[in-house]
Short mmCIF file of C-alpha atoms in Angstrom, two decimals:
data_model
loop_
_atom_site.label_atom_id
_atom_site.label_comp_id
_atom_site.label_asym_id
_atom_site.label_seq_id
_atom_site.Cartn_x
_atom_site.Cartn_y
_atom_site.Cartn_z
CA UNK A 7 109.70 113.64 36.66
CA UNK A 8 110.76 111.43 39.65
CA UNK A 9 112.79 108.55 38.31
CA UNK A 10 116.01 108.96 38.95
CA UNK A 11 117.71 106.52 36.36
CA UNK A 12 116.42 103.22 35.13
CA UNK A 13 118.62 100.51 33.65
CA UNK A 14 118.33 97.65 31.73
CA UNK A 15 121.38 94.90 32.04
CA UNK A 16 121.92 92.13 29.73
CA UNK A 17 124.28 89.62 30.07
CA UNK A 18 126.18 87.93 26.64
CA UNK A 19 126.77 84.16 26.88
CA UNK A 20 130.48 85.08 27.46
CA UNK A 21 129.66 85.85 30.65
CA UNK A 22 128.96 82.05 31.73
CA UNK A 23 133.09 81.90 31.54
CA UNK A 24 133.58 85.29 33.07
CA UNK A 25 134.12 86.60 36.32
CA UNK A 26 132.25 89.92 35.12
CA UNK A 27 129.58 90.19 32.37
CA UNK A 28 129.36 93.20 30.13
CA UNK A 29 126.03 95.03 30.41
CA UNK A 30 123.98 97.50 27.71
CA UNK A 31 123.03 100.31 29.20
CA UNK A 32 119.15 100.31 27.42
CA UNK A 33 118.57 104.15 29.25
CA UNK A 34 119.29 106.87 32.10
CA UNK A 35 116.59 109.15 32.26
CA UNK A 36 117.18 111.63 34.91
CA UNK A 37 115.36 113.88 37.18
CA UNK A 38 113.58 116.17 35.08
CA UNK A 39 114.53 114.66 31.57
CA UNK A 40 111.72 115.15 29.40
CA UNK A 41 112.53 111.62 27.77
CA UNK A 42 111.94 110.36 31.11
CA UNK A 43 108.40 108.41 30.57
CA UNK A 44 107.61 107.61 34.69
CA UNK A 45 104.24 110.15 35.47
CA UNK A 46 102.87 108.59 38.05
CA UNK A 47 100.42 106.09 37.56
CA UNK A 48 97.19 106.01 39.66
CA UNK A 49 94.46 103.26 40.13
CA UNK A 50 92.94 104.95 37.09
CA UNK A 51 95.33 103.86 34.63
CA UNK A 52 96.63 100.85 36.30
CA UNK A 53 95.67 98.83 33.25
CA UNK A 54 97.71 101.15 31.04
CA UNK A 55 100.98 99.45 32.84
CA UNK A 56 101.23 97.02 30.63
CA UNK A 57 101.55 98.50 26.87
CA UNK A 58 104.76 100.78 28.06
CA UNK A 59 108.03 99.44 26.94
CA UNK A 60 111.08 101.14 26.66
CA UNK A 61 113.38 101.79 23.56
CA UNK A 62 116.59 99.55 23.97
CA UNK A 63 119.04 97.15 22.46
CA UNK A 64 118.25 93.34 22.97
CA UNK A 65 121.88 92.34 24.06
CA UNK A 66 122.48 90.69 20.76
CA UNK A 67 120.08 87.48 21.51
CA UNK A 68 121.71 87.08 24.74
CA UNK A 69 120.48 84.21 27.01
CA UNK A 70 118.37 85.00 30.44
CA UNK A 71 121.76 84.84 32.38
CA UNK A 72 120.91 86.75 35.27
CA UNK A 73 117.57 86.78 37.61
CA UNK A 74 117.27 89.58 39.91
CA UNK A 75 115.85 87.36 43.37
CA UNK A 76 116.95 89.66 46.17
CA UNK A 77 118.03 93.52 47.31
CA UNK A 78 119.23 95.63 49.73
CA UNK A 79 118.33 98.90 50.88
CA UNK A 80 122.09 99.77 51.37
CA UNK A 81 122.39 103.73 52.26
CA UNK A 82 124.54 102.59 55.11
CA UNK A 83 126.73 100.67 52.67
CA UNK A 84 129.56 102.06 52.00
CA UNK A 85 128.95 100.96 47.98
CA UNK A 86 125.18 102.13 47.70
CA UNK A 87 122.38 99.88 46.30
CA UNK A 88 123.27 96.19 46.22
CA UNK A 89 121.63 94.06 43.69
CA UNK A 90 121.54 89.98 43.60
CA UNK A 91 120.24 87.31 42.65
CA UNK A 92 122.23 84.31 40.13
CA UNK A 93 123.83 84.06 36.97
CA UNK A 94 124.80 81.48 34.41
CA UNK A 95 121.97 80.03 33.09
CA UNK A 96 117.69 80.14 32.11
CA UNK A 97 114.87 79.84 34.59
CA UNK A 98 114.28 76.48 35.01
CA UNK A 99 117.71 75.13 34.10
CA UNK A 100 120.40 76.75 36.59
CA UNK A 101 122.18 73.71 37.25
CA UNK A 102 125.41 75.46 36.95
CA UNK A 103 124.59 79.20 38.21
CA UNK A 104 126.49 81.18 40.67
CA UNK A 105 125.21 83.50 43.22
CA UNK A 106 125.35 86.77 42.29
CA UNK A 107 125.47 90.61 43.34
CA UNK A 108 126.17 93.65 42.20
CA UNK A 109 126.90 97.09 43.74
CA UNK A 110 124.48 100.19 42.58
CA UNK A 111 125.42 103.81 42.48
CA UNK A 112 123.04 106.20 43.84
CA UNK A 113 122.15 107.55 40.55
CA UNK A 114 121.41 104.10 39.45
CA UNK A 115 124.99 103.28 37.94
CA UNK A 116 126.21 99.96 37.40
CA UNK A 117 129.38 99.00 39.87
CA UNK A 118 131.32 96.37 40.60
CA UNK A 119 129.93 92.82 40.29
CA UNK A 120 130.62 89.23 41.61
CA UNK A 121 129.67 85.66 41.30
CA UNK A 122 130.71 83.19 43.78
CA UNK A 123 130.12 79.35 43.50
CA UNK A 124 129.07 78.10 46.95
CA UNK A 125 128.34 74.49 46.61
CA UNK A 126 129.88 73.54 43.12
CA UNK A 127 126.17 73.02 41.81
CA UNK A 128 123.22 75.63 41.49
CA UNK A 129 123.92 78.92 43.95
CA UNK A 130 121.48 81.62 44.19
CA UNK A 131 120.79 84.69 46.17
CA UNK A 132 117.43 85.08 47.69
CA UNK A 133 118.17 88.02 50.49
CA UNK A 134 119.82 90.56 51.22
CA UNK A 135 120.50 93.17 53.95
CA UNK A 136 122.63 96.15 54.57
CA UNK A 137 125.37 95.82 57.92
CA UNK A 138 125.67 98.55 60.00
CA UNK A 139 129.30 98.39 59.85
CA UNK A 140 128.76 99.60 55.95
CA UNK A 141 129.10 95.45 54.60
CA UNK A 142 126.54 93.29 53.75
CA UNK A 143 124.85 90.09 54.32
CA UNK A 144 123.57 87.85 50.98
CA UNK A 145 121.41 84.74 51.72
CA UNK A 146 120.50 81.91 49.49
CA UNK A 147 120.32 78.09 48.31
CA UNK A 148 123.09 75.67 46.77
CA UNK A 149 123.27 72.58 45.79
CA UNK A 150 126.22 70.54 44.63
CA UNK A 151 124.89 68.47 41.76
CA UNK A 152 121.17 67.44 40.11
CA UNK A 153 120.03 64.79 42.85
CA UNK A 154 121.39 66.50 46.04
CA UNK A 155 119.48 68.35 47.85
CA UNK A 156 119.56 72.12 48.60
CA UNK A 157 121.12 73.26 51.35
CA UNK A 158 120.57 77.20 52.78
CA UNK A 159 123.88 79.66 53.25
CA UNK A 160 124.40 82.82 53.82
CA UNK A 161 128.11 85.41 54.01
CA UNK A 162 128.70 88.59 55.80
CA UNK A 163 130.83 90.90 53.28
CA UNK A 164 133.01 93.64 53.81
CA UNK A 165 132.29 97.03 52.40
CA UNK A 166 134.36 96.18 49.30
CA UNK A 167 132.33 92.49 49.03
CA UNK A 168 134.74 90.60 49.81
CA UNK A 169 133.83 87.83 52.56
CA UNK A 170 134.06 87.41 56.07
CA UNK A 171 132.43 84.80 56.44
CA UNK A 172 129.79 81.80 55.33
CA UNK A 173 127.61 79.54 57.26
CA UNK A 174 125.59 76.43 55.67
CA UNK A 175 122.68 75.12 57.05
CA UNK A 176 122.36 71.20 55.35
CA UNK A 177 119.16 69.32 56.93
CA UNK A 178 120.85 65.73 55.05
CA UNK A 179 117.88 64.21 52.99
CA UNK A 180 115.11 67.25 53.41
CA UNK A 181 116.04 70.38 50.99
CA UNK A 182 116.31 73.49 52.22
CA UNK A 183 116.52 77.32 51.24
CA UNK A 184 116.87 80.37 52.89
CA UNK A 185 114.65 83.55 52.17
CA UNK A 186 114.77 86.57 54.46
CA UNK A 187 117.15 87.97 56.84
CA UNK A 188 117.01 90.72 59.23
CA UNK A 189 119.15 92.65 61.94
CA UNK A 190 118.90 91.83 65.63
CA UNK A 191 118.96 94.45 67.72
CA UNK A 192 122.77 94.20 68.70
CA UNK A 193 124.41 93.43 65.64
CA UNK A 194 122.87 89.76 65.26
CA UNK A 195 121.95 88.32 62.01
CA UNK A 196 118.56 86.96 61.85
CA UNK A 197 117.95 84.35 58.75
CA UNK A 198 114.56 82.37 58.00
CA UNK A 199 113.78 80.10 55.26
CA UNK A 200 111.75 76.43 54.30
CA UNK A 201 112.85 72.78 54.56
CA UNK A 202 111.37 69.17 53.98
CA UNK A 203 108.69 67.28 52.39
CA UNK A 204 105.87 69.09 53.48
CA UNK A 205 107.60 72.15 53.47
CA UNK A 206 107.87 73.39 56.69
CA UNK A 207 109.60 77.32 58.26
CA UNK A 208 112.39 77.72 60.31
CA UNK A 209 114.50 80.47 61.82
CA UNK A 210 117.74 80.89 63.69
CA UNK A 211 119.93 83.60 64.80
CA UNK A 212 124.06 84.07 64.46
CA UNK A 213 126.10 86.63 66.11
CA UNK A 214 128.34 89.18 64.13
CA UNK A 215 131.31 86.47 63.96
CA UNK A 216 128.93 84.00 62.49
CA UNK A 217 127.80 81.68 65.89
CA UNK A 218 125.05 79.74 65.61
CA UNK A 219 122.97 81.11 68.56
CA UNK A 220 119.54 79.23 68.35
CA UNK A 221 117.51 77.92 65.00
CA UNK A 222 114.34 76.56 65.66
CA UNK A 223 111.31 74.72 63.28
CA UNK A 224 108.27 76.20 62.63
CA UNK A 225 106.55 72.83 62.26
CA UNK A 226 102.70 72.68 61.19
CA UNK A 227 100.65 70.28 62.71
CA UNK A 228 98.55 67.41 61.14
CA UNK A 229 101.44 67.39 57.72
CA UNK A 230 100.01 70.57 57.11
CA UNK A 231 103.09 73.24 56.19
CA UNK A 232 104.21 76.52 57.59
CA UNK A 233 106.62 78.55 55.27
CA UNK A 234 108.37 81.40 55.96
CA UNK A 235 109.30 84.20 53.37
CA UNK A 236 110.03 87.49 56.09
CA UNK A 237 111.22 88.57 58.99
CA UNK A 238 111.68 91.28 61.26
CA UNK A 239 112.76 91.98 65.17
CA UNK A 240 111.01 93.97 67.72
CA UNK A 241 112.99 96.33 70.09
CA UNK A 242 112.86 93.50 72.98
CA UNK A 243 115.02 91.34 69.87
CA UNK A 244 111.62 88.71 69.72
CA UNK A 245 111.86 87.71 66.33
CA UNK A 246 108.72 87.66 64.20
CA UNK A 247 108.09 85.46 61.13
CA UNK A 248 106.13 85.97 58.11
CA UNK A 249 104.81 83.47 55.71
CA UNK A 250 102.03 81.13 54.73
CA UNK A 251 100.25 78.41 56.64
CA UNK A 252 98.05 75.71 55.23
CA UNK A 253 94.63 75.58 56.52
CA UNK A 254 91.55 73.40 56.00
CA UNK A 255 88.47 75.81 55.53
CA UNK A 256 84.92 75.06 54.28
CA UNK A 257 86.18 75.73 50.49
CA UNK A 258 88.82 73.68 51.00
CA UNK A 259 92.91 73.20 51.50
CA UNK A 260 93.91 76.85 50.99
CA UNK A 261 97.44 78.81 52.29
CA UNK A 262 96.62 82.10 54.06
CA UNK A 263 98.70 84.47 55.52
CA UNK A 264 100.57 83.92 58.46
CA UNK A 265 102.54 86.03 61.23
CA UNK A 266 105.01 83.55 64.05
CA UNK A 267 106.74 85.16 67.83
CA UNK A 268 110.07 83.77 68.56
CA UNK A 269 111.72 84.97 71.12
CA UNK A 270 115.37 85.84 72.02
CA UNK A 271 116.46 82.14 72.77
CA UNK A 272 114.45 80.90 70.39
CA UNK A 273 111.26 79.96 72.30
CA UNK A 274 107.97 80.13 69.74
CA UNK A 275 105.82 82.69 71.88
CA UNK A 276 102.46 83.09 69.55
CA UNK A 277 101.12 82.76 66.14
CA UNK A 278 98.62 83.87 64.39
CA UNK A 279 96.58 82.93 61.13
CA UNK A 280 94.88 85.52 58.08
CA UNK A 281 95.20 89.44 60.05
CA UNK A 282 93.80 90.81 56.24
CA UNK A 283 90.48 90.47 54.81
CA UNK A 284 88.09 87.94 55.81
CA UNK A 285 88.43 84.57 53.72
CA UNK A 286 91.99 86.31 52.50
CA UNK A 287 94.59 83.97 51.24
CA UNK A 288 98.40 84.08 50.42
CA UNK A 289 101.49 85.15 51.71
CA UNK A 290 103.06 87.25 53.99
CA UNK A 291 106.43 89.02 52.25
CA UNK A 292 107.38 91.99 54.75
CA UNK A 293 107.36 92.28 58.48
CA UNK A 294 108.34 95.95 60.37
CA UNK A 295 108.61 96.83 63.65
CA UNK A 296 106.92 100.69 63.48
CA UNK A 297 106.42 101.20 66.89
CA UNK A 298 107.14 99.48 70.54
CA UNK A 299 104.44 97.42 70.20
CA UNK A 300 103.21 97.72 66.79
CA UNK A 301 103.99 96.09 63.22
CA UNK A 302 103.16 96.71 59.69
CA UNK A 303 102.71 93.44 57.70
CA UNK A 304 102.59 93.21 53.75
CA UNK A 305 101.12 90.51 51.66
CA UNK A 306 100.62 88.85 48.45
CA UNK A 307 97.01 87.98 49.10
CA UNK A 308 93.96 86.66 46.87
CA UNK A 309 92.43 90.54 47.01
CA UNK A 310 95.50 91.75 45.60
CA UNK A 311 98.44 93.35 47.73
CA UNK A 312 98.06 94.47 50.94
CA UNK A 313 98.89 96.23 54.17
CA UNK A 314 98.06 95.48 57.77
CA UNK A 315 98.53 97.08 61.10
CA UNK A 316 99.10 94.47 64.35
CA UNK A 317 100.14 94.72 68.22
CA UNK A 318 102.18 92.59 70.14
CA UNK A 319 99.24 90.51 70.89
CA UNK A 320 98.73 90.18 67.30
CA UNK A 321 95.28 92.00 66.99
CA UNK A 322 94.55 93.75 63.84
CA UNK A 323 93.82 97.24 63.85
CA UNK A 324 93.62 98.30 60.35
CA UNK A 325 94.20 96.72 56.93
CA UNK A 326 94.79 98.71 53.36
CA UNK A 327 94.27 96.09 50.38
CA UNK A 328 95.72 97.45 46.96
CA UNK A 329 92.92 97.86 44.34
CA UNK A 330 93.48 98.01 40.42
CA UNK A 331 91.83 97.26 37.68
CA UNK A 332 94.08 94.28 36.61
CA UNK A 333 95.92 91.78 38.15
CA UNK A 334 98.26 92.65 40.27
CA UNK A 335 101.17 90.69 42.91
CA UNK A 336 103.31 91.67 45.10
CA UNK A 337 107.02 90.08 45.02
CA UNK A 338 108.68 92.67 47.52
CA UNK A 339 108.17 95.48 50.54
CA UNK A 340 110.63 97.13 52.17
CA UNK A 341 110.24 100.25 54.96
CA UNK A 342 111.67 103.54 54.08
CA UNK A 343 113.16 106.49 56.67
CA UNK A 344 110.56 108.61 55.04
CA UNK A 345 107.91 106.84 57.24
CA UNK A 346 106.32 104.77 54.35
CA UNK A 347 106.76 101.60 52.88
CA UNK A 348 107.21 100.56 49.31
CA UNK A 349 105.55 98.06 47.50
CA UNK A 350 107.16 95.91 44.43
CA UNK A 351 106.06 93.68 42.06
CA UNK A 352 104.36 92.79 38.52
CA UNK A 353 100.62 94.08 37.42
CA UNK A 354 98.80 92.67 34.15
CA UNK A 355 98.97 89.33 32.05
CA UNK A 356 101.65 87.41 31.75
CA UNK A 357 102.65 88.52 28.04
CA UNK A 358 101.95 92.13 28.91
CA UNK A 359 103.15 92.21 32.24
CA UNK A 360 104.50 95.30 33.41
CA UNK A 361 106.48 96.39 36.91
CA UNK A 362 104.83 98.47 39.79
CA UNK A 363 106.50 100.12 42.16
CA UNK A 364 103.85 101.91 45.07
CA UNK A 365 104.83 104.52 48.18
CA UNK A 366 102.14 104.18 51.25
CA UNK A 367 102.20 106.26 54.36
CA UNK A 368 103.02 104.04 57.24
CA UNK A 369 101.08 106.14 59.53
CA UNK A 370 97.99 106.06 57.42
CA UNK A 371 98.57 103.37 54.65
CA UNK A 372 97.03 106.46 52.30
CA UNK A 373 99.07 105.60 48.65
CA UNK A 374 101.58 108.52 47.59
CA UNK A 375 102.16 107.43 43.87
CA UNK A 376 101.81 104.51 41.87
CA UNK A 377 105.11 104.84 39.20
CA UNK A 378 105.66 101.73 36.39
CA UNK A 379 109.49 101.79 35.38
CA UNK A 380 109.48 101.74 31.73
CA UNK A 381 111.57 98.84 30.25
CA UNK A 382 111.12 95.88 27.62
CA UNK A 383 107.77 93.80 28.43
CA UNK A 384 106.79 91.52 29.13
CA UNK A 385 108.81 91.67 32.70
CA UNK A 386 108.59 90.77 36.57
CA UNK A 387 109.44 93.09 39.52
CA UNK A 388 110.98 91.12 41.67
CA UNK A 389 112.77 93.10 44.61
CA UNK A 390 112.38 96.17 46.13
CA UNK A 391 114.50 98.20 48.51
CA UNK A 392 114.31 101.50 50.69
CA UNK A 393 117.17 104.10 50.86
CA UNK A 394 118.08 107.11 52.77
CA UNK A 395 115.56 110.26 52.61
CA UNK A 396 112.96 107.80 50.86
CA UNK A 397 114.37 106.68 47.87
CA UNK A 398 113.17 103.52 46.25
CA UNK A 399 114.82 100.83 43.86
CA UNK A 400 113.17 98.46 41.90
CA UNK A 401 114.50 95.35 40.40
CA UNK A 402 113.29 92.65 37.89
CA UNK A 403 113.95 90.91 34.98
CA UNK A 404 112.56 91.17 31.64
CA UNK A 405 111.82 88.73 28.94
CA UNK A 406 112.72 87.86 25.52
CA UNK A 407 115.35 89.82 25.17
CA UNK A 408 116.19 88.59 28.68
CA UNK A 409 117.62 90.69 31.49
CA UNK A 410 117.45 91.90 34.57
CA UNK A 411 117.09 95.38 35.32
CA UNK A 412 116.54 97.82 37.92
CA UNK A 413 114.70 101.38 38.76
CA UNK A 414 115.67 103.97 41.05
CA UNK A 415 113.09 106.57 42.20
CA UNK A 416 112.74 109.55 43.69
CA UNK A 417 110.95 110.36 46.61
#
């Protein structure tokens, strides 16, 4: 079998007074454990995903106290997997949660956890990435009470998570958040997010001390909005920005996926509008740099998920869309050392849904395997991260009993 362990967290309303929450351990299911119930899944049996569920405790009715928002593929982390998101109270009502993160073993145990409050309001974690000094960086929104509006942050940690530093980036009356982050090519920290009423990208870059080099906005033109949800940097350190832009078409207002240059000083070089199917819409959530010249996008679009290959010049050589039989989006991509990339998210209805996890060759885009980590449904995949040799984690959370979970597979 090729899951490694899979665990299922849930969090006791104790925890909202805690530094630490107590977690239930729902199952490990090892490499070649018979009671292991991950054969992969192909397209064939896609719609299968969603009547697995896995044999566990429900936390004693605890409340949905932690959502899983954000990862990081953290092999060069001196403290493994890192897993965040928030914690301290249901969707829809976090008005005092606390950013939150917690380090994962290799074999998929639970480590150390903490919760910081940034603002004094609503804190959450949105992304993630692994230093190459073995810390980490977390990025995310605050605010500091109901009727003030968000403001984006992000902290460099030490190896042991403690921090080194925060910066804030407060736009006064607009809201804003930050969503992806990425490493420059010398040791610059490269963070992108949304702000304002229409919601519009932007995207700056700090140095390893936490200097504000350059941020720039990615403003649409005619009120129309361009958001930004990835990033990634090229070898010459341009910065490229994935997202969504809002477009008038002949069937109407519709967001389709989008792919912004920046470069080093924070000049916007090029952009460029739908590089998937024809008539394709939604969003862009990954952005690699697989070659000198060549990228691998991933999207959340209206054909389901899919992959596509671009130059420098930002013309599309080959696209892979992801077909099954039901529904299926993707929340999360990240690019493994393997030479693939791994695909995250949720297939099937909402009160069946089930988690996908999915290994394509970069090379090729051909799929490898299609695996569903089997915990209590309905549930969300929500993050997914790439570690050393081509391991994959997958995080969500699952509903009623709430918690948040996560997956570690095998090659």
């Amino acid at each position: 079998m090729q899951r490694i362990a899979s665990r299922l967290v849930a969090f006791a309303a104790a925890l909202l007074g805690s530094s630490c929450g107590s977690d239930v351990i729902v199952g490990i299911n090892p490499v070649g454990d018979a009671a292991s119930p991950g054969a992969d899944a192909g397209a064939e049996d896609a719609a299968a995903l969603s009547d697995a569920s896995a044999d566990g405790a429900s936390g004693d009715g605890a409340e949905p106290l932690v959502e899983t928002g954000a990862l990081a593929a953290a092999s060069q982390g001196a403290n493994g997997w890192l897993v965040a998101g928030h914690a301290g109270g249901p969707t829809g009502n976090e008005a005092s949660s606390d950013a939150w993160w917690r380090f994962v073993a290799a074999d998929g145990a639970g480590l150390a956890e903490q919760r910081v409050d940034v603002a004094g309001g609503s804190d959450r974690i949105t992304a993630s990435l692994a230093y190459p000094d073995g810390g980490y960086v977390v990025a995310g929104t605050a605010t500091s009470g109901a009727s003030t509006p968000s403001i984006a942050w992000l902290r460099r940690l030490r190896p042991d998570g403690s921090e080194l530093w925060t910066r804030t980036f407060d736009d006064g009356a607009n809201p804003m958040t930050a969503e992806a982050l990425a490493l420059g090519t010398t040791g610059s920290i490269i963070v992108a997010g949304n702000e304002g009423t229409p919601i519009d990208g932007w995207v700056a870059r700090l140095q390893a001390d936490g200097t504000l080099s350059f941020r720039l906005d990615l403003r649409g033109s005619g009120g129309k909005g361009t958001r930004v949800f990835a990033v990634g940097v090229s070898q010459l350190d341009h910065v490229f920005a994935g997202g969504q832009r809002t477009v008038i078409t002949d069937a109407g207002v519709v967001d389709v996926p989008t792919i912004l240059q920046v470069g080093p000083l924070g000049d916007l070089f090029n952009s460029s509008t739908s590089r998937f199917a024809a008539g394709t819409t939604g969003t862009v959530r990954g952005v690699m740099l697989v070659a000198p010249d060549t990228f691998v996008l991933c999207a959340d679009t209206s054909l389901g998920p899919a992959l596509a290959r671009i130059d420098g010049l930002f013309t599309k050589s080959e696209v892979y869309t992801y077909a099954t039989p039901v529904v299926t989006r993707l929340a999360s991509c990240a690019f493994a050392t393997d030479g693939s990339v791994l695909l995250g998210g949720t297939a099937g209805a909402a009160t069946g849904a089930a988690p996908w996890i999915a290994k394509h060759d970069l090379a090729s885009f051909a799929p490898r395997w299609t695996r569903s980590p089997a915990v209590a449904r309905p549930t969300s995949g929500l993050a997914v991260a790439a570690g050393a040799g081509g391991v994959g984690l997958l995080a969500g959370r699952s509903e009623g009993p709430s918690a948040t979970w996560w997956s570690v597979e095998a090659p």
